[in-house]
Amino acid sequence: MTALDLSSPVAVVGTGTMGQGIAQVALVAGHPVRLYDSVPGRAREAAAAIGARLDRLVEKDRLTGAERDAARARLLPAGSLAELADCALVVEAVLERLEVKQQLFRELEDIVGEDCLLATNTSSLSVTAIGGALRGPGRFVGLHFFNPAPLLPLVEVVSGFATDVTSATRAYETARAWGKTPVACADTPGFIVNRIARPFYAEAFAVYEAQAADPATIDAVLRESGGFRMGAFELTDLIGQDVNESVTRSVWESFFQDVRFTPSLAQRRLVESGRLGRKSGRGWYDYADGAERPEPHTAEKAQAPSYVVAEGDLGPACELLALIREAGIGVREEDEDHGTRLVLPSGGQLVLADGQTSMEFRDVVYFDLALDYRRATRIALSASQDTSAQTLAEATGLFQALGKDVSVIGDVPGMIVARTVARIIDLAHDAVAKGVATEEDIDTAMRLGVNYPVGPFEWSRRLGRGWAYDVLDDLHLRDPSGRYAPSLALYRHAYASEKREGTS
């Protein structure tokens, strides 16, 4: 099944920001485009707005004047749904209410031809439920664009329970012909991106609610150590706290209030107070003119140790040994079966975050996971009240000698980056096991949809087969609510290779 022919008219119903963006994508690709909105005059206003954006593309040399003029000639506002009768594809981008979308598609079904593809751009509703209102749901599919649609490449092509393979394939190929990067997924709450991204927000909020660190520090650690483009607090301020919380709540409720997707009470209070982020002038941060952005907690300068003893394999943090040597600090390596850690001159231990807490051990400082320890500019440390000041000072000085800013946070298991990445990896494995999408499509979706530095499966390969399972298993022991219980899919991934090799 091939993409729609460029001579085939495409209609977009709903002329808000997303509707206009989708219309622009189809228009620039070469299709005749019809715009319809139930509010009189809105379609013409939207056509004018799209025309203005085409002018800007010409100014930026992304479109020629002739191409702009041809595109404008292909863009027609429609005064009624009946004017969409000859369209080969209709995409809706109307209010996120099930009954509104169902009624729209019932009307469209009586207007368009039998071979017309019907598509919803919903981000939170069930594609199956919307299509269930149709007599012929086989031609109904989800085409979830990301905002702004003309700029962001990802499109989730969602097959409802009754969607025909031919319809999904045609939608997929059409999105690709439009210059987008489509990924195929089954109809599941949150699809790919909004399902697997939940821990990025949830774990940051959980660390904040545990009073282990402030938003500015958590954001800085996620960016400067985890490699994420933005931290969870600044990103939700950009998205809108009400929008982000609504998606989280929708996924949670759609999964029958699965504890893994539980919304944040702190975020709920923010929404209730009207602090919705940038659009309201205040969210986690204050955006008023002249307001100062809070700085992340950064430790004072400390003396670096003269040497460290490396016991066991540091696993994902093994690169640290080369960095320590390059900094002129001595490293003595000892093979140990019972641990993987750095021993400091004080006798205290420096251990990679593993889902346990400092208070459980004598004189232990944990350090957080980094995407790339060489490139990371900040490292988080955690210690309990019983950790000696000398050990914490030596740990701080060690990372400062490697050129890193150091943020000391509270003694929370899994710290910030480690618990976040472990949960993202777990949800990704669970999604594949349940037929939501392929590993390749999930990695693509998370990189392009939310700008993750690497996809969860690439992260899993870098960290080692059992890393995420072991971190979550330790977290689950300390929080048996089920939030951190590793999925069966992750368990199988972690231990399948050992069983094949004959390990019990």
Short mmCIF file of C-alpha atoms in Angstrom, two decimals, residues 15-347:
data_model
loop_
_atom_site.label_atom_id
_atom_site.label_comp_id
_atom_site.label_asym_id
_atom_site.label_seq_id
_atom_site.Cartn_x
_atom_site.Cartn_y
_atom_site.Cartn_z
CA THR A 15 -8.10 25.09 12.92
CA GLY A 16 -6.26 25.63 16.17
CA THR A 17 -2.46 25.55 16.39
CA MET A 18 -2.24 21.82 15.72
CA GLY A 19 -4.81 21.83 12.93
CA GLN A 20 -3.04 24.67 11.15
CA GLY A 21 0.28 22.90 11.53
CA ILE A 22 -1.00 19.64 10.04
CA ALA A 23 -2.62 21.53 7.18
CA GLN A 24 0.67 23.30 6.48
CA VAL A 25 2.56 19.99 6.39
CA ALA A 26 0.12 18.47 3.85
CA LEU A 27 0.06 21.68 1.83
CA VAL A 28 3.85 22.02 1.56
CA ALA A 29 4.04 18.33 0.61
CA GLY A 30 1.95 19.17 -2.45
CA HIS A 31 -1.67 18.24 -1.65
CA PRO A 32 -4.77 20.35 -2.18
CA VAL A 33 -5.92 21.09 1.38
CA ARG A 34 -9.38 21.93 2.71
CA LEU A 35 -9.74 23.60 6.09
CA TYR A 36 -12.95 23.34 8.12
CA ASP A 37 -13.93 24.67 11.51
CA SER A 38 -17.37 24.62 13.12
CA VAL A 39 -16.94 28.24 14.20
CA PRO A 40 -17.85 30.54 11.27
CA GLY A 41 -14.90 32.48 9.89
CA ARG A 42 -12.24 30.43 11.68
CA ALA A 43 -11.23 28.46 8.58
CA ARG A 44 -10.56 31.66 6.61
CA GLU A 45 -8.56 33.09 9.51
CA ALA A 46 -6.53 29.88 9.68
CA ALA A 47 -5.89 29.96 5.93
CA ALA A 48 -4.59 33.52 6.27
CA ALA A 49 -2.34 32.51 9.17
CA ILE A 50 -0.91 29.60 7.17
CA GLY A 51 -0.32 31.95 4.25
CA ALA A 52 1.65 34.26 6.52
CA ARG A 53 3.80 31.34 7.67
CA LEU A 54 4.46 30.41 4.04
CA ASP A 55 5.68 33.98 3.53
CA ARG A 56 8.14 33.52 6.39
CA LEU A 57 9.39 30.28 4.81
CA VAL A 58 10.14 32.22 1.64
CA GLU A 59 12.01 34.85 3.66
CA LYS A 60 14.12 32.07 5.18
CA ASP A 61 14.79 30.52 1.76
CA ARG A 62 12.99 27.33 2.71
CA LEU A 63 10.39 27.84 0.01
CA THR A 64 10.48 29.66 -3.33
CA GLY A 65 7.99 32.34 -4.19
CA ALA A 66 6.50 30.12 -6.89
CA GLU A 67 6.09 27.23 -4.44
CA ARG A 68 4.38 29.55 -1.97
CA ASP A 69 1.97 30.85 -4.58
CA ALA A 70 1.13 27.33 -5.74
CA ALA A 71 0.56 26.22 -2.12
CA ARG A 72 -1.74 29.16 -1.45
CA ALA A 73 -3.77 28.27 -4.52
CA ARG A 74 -4.23 24.73 -3.19
CA LEU A 75 -5.49 25.90 0.24
CA LEU A 76 -9.25 26.31 0.45
CA PRO A 77 -11.38 27.16 3.52
CA ALA A 78 -14.55 25.05 3.61
CA GLY A 79 -17.88 26.43 4.73
CA SER A 80 -19.36 23.03 5.56
CA LEU A 81 -18.33 19.42 6.04
CA ALA A 82 -20.09 18.60 2.77
CA GLU A 83 -17.27 20.39 0.92
CA LEU A 84 -14.89 17.62 2.08
CA ALA A 85 -16.75 14.94 0.11
CA ASP A 86 -13.98 14.27 -2.43
CA CYS A 87 -11.10 14.17 0.08
CA ALA A 88 -8.87 11.11 0.31
CA LEU A 89 -7.85 11.81 3.91
CA VAL A 90 -9.53 13.77 6.69
CA VAL A 91 -7.56 14.54 9.84
CA GLU A 92 -9.33 15.98 12.86
CA ALA A 93 -7.72 18.21 15.46
CA VAL A 94 -10.74 19.29 17.47
CA LEU A 95 -11.54 19.39 21.19
CA GLU A 96 -10.18 16.43 23.19
CA ARG A 97 -13.60 15.08 24.09
CA LEU A 98 -14.64 11.61 23.02
CA GLU A 99 -18.25 12.43 22.22
CA VAL A 100 -17.25 15.46 20.11
CA LYS A 101 -14.85 13.42 17.99
CA GLN A 102 -17.27 10.50 17.64
CA GLN A 103 -20.04 12.78 16.41
CA LEU A 104 -17.71 14.45 13.91
CA PHE A 105 -16.65 11.15 12.38
CA ARG A 106 -20.24 9.87 12.23
CA GLU A 107 -21.06 12.91 10.12
CA LEU A 108 -17.96 12.51 7.97
CA GLU A 109 -18.74 8.85 7.31
CA ASP A 110 -21.94 9.90 5.57
CA ILE A 111 -20.13 12.49 3.46
CA VAL A 112 -16.79 11.13 2.22
CA GLY A 113 -16.18 8.22 -0.13
CA GLU A 114 -15.69 4.68 1.12
CA ASP A 115 -11.97 4.75 0.32
CA CYS A 116 -11.32 7.95 2.30
CA LEU A 117 -8.97 7.54 5.26
CA LEU A 118 -10.28 9.02 8.50
CA ALA A 119 -7.68 10.03 11.08
CA THR A 120 -7.59 11.54 14.56
CA ASN A 121 -4.74 13.57 15.99
CA THR A 122 -5.77 12.75 19.57
CA SER A 123 -2.97 12.53 22.11
CA SER A 124 -4.95 11.21 25.05
CA LEU A 125 -8.13 9.46 23.88
CA SER A 126 -8.54 5.90 22.67
CA VAL A 127 -8.34 5.59 18.89
CA THR A 128 -10.41 2.41 19.22
CA ALA A 129 -13.15 4.22 21.15
CA ILE A 130 -13.37 7.08 18.65
CA GLY A 131 -13.46 4.67 15.71
CA GLY A 132 -16.00 2.50 17.50
CA ALA A 133 -18.68 5.04 16.59
CA LEU A 134 -18.21 4.30 12.88
CA ARG A 135 -19.98 1.71 10.74
CA GLY A 136 -16.65 0.99 9.06
CA PRO A 137 -13.89 1.48 11.64
CA GLY A 138 -11.34 -0.35 9.49
CA ARG A 139 -10.37 2.89 7.69
CA PHE A 140 -9.94 4.81 10.93
CA VAL A 141 -6.43 5.46 12.26
CA GLY A 142 -4.55 7.72 14.65
CA LEU A 143 -2.09 10.24 13.20
CA HIS A 144 -0.54 11.85 16.25
CA PHE A 145 1.61 14.81 15.23
CA PHE A 146 3.75 16.67 17.75
CA ASN A 147 3.58 20.42 18.22
CA PRO A 148 4.69 22.38 16.24
CA ALA A 149 3.73 19.95 13.48
CA PRO A 150 5.68 21.67 10.66
CA LEU A 151 8.93 21.46 12.66
CA LEU A 152 8.83 18.24 14.69
CA PRO A 153 9.46 15.15 12.55
CA LEU A 154 7.70 12.46 14.59
CA VAL A 155 4.23 11.10 13.79
CA GLU A 156 2.78 8.21 15.78
CA VAL A 157 0.62 6.10 13.46
CA VAL A 158 -1.82 4.40 15.80
CA SER A 159 -3.84 1.33 14.87
CA GLY A 160 -7.08 0.93 16.77
CA PHE A 161 -8.45 -2.50 17.57
CA ALA A 162 -10.48 -2.51 14.33
CA THR A 163 -8.06 -0.61 12.05
CA ASP A 164 -7.25 -2.45 8.82
CA VAL A 165 -3.58 -3.10 8.12
CA THR A 166 -3.97 -1.48 4.70
CA SER A 167 -5.32 1.73 6.27
CA ALA A 168 -2.49 1.92 8.81
CA THR A 169 0.09 1.25 6.10
CA ARG A 170 -1.32 3.93 3.82
CA ALA A 171 -1.34 6.44 6.68
CA TYR A 172 2.25 5.48 7.58
CA GLU A 173 3.51 5.86 4.00
CA THR A 174 1.65 9.14 3.57
CA ALA A 175 3.27 10.60 6.70
CA ARG A 176 6.66 9.50 5.39
CA ALA A 177 5.94 11.04 1.97
CA TRP A 178 5.22 14.31 3.80
CA GLY A 179 8.80 14.29 5.10
CA LYS A 180 7.89 13.03 8.56
CA THR A 181 9.36 10.12 10.53
CA PRO A 182 6.43 7.81 11.28
CA VAL A 183 6.42 5.10 13.94
CA ALA A 184 3.77 2.41 14.13
CA CYS A 185 2.07 1.59 17.41
CA ALA A 186 -0.97 -0.15 18.80
CA ASP A 187 -3.75 1.78 20.53
CA THR A 188 -2.55 1.93 24.14
CA PRO A 189 -2.91 4.75 26.69
CA GLY A 190 -0.34 7.41 25.83
CA PHE A 191 0.68 5.55 22.65
CA ILE A 192 4.51 5.41 22.69
CA VAL A 193 5.84 8.79 23.80
CA ASN A 194 3.27 9.82 26.39
CA ARG A 195 3.31 6.35 27.92
CA ILE A 196 7.06 5.84 28.21
CA ALA A 197 7.88 9.47 29.12
CA ARG A 198 5.81 9.47 32.33
CA PRO A 199 8.72 8.56 34.67
CA PHE A 200 10.77 11.51 33.44
CA TYR A 201 8.29 13.81 35.14
CA ALA A 202 7.10 11.49 37.91
CA GLU A 203 10.51 10.68 39.37
CA ALA A 204 11.65 14.30 39.38
CA PHE A 205 8.46 15.25 41.21
CA ALA A 206 8.92 12.33 43.63
CA VAL A 207 12.45 13.46 44.53
CA TYR A 208 11.08 16.97 45.11
CA GLU A 209 8.17 15.70 47.22
CA ALA A 210 10.67 13.73 49.35
CA GLN A 211 12.43 17.08 49.98
CA ALA A 212 15.65 15.62 48.62
CA ALA A 213 16.31 18.49 46.19
CA ASP A 214 14.74 21.66 44.80
CA PRO A 215 13.46 21.99 41.21
CA ALA A 216 16.46 23.95 39.94
CA THR A 217 18.89 21.32 41.23
CA ILE A 218 16.87 18.39 39.87
CA ASP A 219 16.60 20.08 36.48
CA ALA A 220 20.33 20.79 36.40
CA VAL A 221 21.20 17.17 37.23
CA LEU A 222 18.84 15.84 34.52
CA ARG A 223 20.43 18.16 31.95
CA GLU A 224 24.08 18.18 32.93
CA SER A 225 24.42 14.58 34.09
CA GLY A 226 21.53 12.77 32.41
CA GLY A 227 21.98 14.47 29.05
CA PHE A 228 18.33 15.51 28.73
CA ARG A 229 17.75 18.74 26.84
CA MET A 230 15.52 20.17 29.58
CA GLY A 231 14.75 19.22 33.15
CA ALA A 232 11.30 17.99 34.19
CA PHE A 233 10.28 21.18 35.98
CA GLU A 234 11.26 23.61 33.24
CA LEU A 235 9.79 21.33 30.57
CA THR A 236 6.41 21.03 32.28
CA ASP A 237 6.39 24.80 32.73
CA LEU A 238 6.89 25.08 28.97
CA ILE A 239 4.23 22.48 28.14
CA GLY A 240 1.77 23.86 30.69
CA GLN A 241 1.24 22.23 34.07
CA ASP A 242 -2.44 21.69 33.34
CA VAL A 243 -1.70 20.01 30.01
CA ASN A 244 1.07 17.79 31.39
CA GLU A 245 -0.96 16.78 34.44
CA SER A 246 -3.98 16.06 32.27
CA VAL A 247 -1.98 13.65 30.10
CA THR A 248 -0.55 11.94 33.18
CA ARG A 249 -3.99 11.60 34.72
CA SER A 250 -5.44 10.28 31.46
CA VAL A 251 -2.76 7.58 31.16
CA TRP A 252 -3.18 6.66 34.86
CA GLU A 253 -6.95 6.36 34.59
CA SER A 254 -6.77 4.50 31.27
CA PHE A 255 -4.48 1.93 32.90
CA PHE A 256 -7.07 1.43 35.66
CA GLN A 257 -5.10 3.63 38.09
CA ASP A 258 -1.90 1.62 37.74
CA VAL A 259 0.44 2.87 40.49
CA ARG A 260 3.31 3.17 37.99
CA PHE A 261 1.50 6.15 36.42
CA THR A 262 0.20 7.85 39.58
CA PRO A 263 0.00 11.65 39.15
CA SER A 264 1.96 13.99 41.41
CA LEU A 265 0.16 15.71 44.27
CA ALA A 266 2.67 18.56 44.12
CA GLN A 267 1.81 19.15 40.46
CA ARG A 268 -1.92 18.95 41.24
CA ARG A 269 -1.51 21.72 43.83
CA LEU A 270 0.37 23.81 41.28
CA VAL A 271 -2.49 23.45 38.80
CA GLU A 272 -5.11 24.21 41.46
CA SER A 273 -3.26 27.40 42.36
CA GLY A 274 -3.31 28.58 38.74
CA ARG A 275 0.46 28.39 38.38
CA LEU A 276 0.43 26.76 34.96
CA GLY A 277 3.92 27.64 33.81
CA ARG A 278 5.14 30.11 31.21
CA LYS A 279 1.65 30.84 29.86
CA SER A 280 0.41 32.07 33.25
CA GLY A 281 3.66 33.77 34.25
CA ARG A 282 4.47 31.31 37.01
CA GLY A 283 4.77 27.57 37.49
CA TRP A 284 7.63 25.80 39.21
CA TYR A 285 9.56 28.94 38.25
CA ASP A 286 8.63 32.63 38.20
CA TYR A 287 8.53 34.16 34.68
CA ALA A 288 7.63 37.70 35.67
CA ASP A 289 9.78 40.47 34.22
CA GLY A 290 12.89 40.81 36.34
CA ALA A 291 12.35 37.57 38.26
CA GLU A 292 15.58 35.76 39.06
CA ARG A 293 15.92 32.14 38.03
CA PRO A 294 16.94 30.05 41.07
CA GLU A 295 20.39 28.49 40.85
CA PRO A 296 20.96 24.76 41.42
CA HIS A 297 22.65 23.74 44.63
CA THR A 298 26.36 23.54 43.95
CA ALA A 299 28.81 22.37 46.62
CA GLU A 300 31.65 24.56 47.81
CA LYS A 301 35.16 23.74 46.66
CA ALA A 302 36.65 20.73 48.44
CA GLN A 303 40.09 19.11 48.50
CA ALA A 304 40.47 16.21 46.08
CA PRO A 305 41.80 12.93 47.52
CA SER A 306 45.33 11.93 46.54
CA TYR A 307 44.22 8.44 45.54
CA VAL A 308 41.26 6.05 45.36
CA VAL A 309 40.97 2.29 45.47
CA ALA A 310 38.69 0.77 42.83
CA GLU A 311 37.11 -2.45 44.06
CA GLY A 312 35.28 -4.54 41.49
CA ASP A 313 33.87 -3.50 38.12
CA LEU A 314 32.28 -0.04 38.15
CA GLY A 315 30.00 -1.07 35.27
CA PRO A 316 28.29 1.98 33.71
CA ALA A 317 30.73 4.22 35.60
CA CYS A 318 33.93 2.43 34.51
CA GLU A 319 35.00 5.47 32.47
CA LEU A 320 35.58 7.33 35.73
CA LEU A 321 38.83 5.46 36.33
CA ALA A 322 40.42 6.96 33.21
CA LEU A 323 39.14 10.43 34.15
CA ILE A 324 40.54 10.11 37.67
CA ARG A 325 43.97 9.12 36.35
CA GLU A 326 43.91 11.99 33.85
CA ALA A 327 43.25 14.36 36.76
CA GLY A 328 46.49 13.18 38.39
CA ILE A 329 44.79 11.19 41.15
CA GLY A 330 46.20 7.74 41.87
CA VAL A 331 44.03 4.68 41.21
CA ARG A 332 44.67 1.25 42.66
CA GLU A 333 42.44 -1.48 41.26
CA GLU A 334 41.49 -4.53 43.31
CA ASP A 335 39.29 -7.42 42.21
CA GLU A 336 36.44 -7.88 44.64
CA ASP A 337 33.52 -10.28 44.32
CA HIS A 338 31.37 -8.53 46.92
CA GLY A 339 31.15 -5.00 45.60
CA THR A 340 31.74 -2.38 42.94
CA ARG A 341 32.90 0.84 44.52
CA LEU A 342 35.61 3.41 45.03
CA VAL A 343 37.22 3.48 48.46
CA LEU A 344 38.41 6.92 49.55
CA PRO A 345 41.42 7.67 51.82
CA SER A 346 39.04 8.22 54.74
CA GLY A 347 37.89 4.63 54.36
#
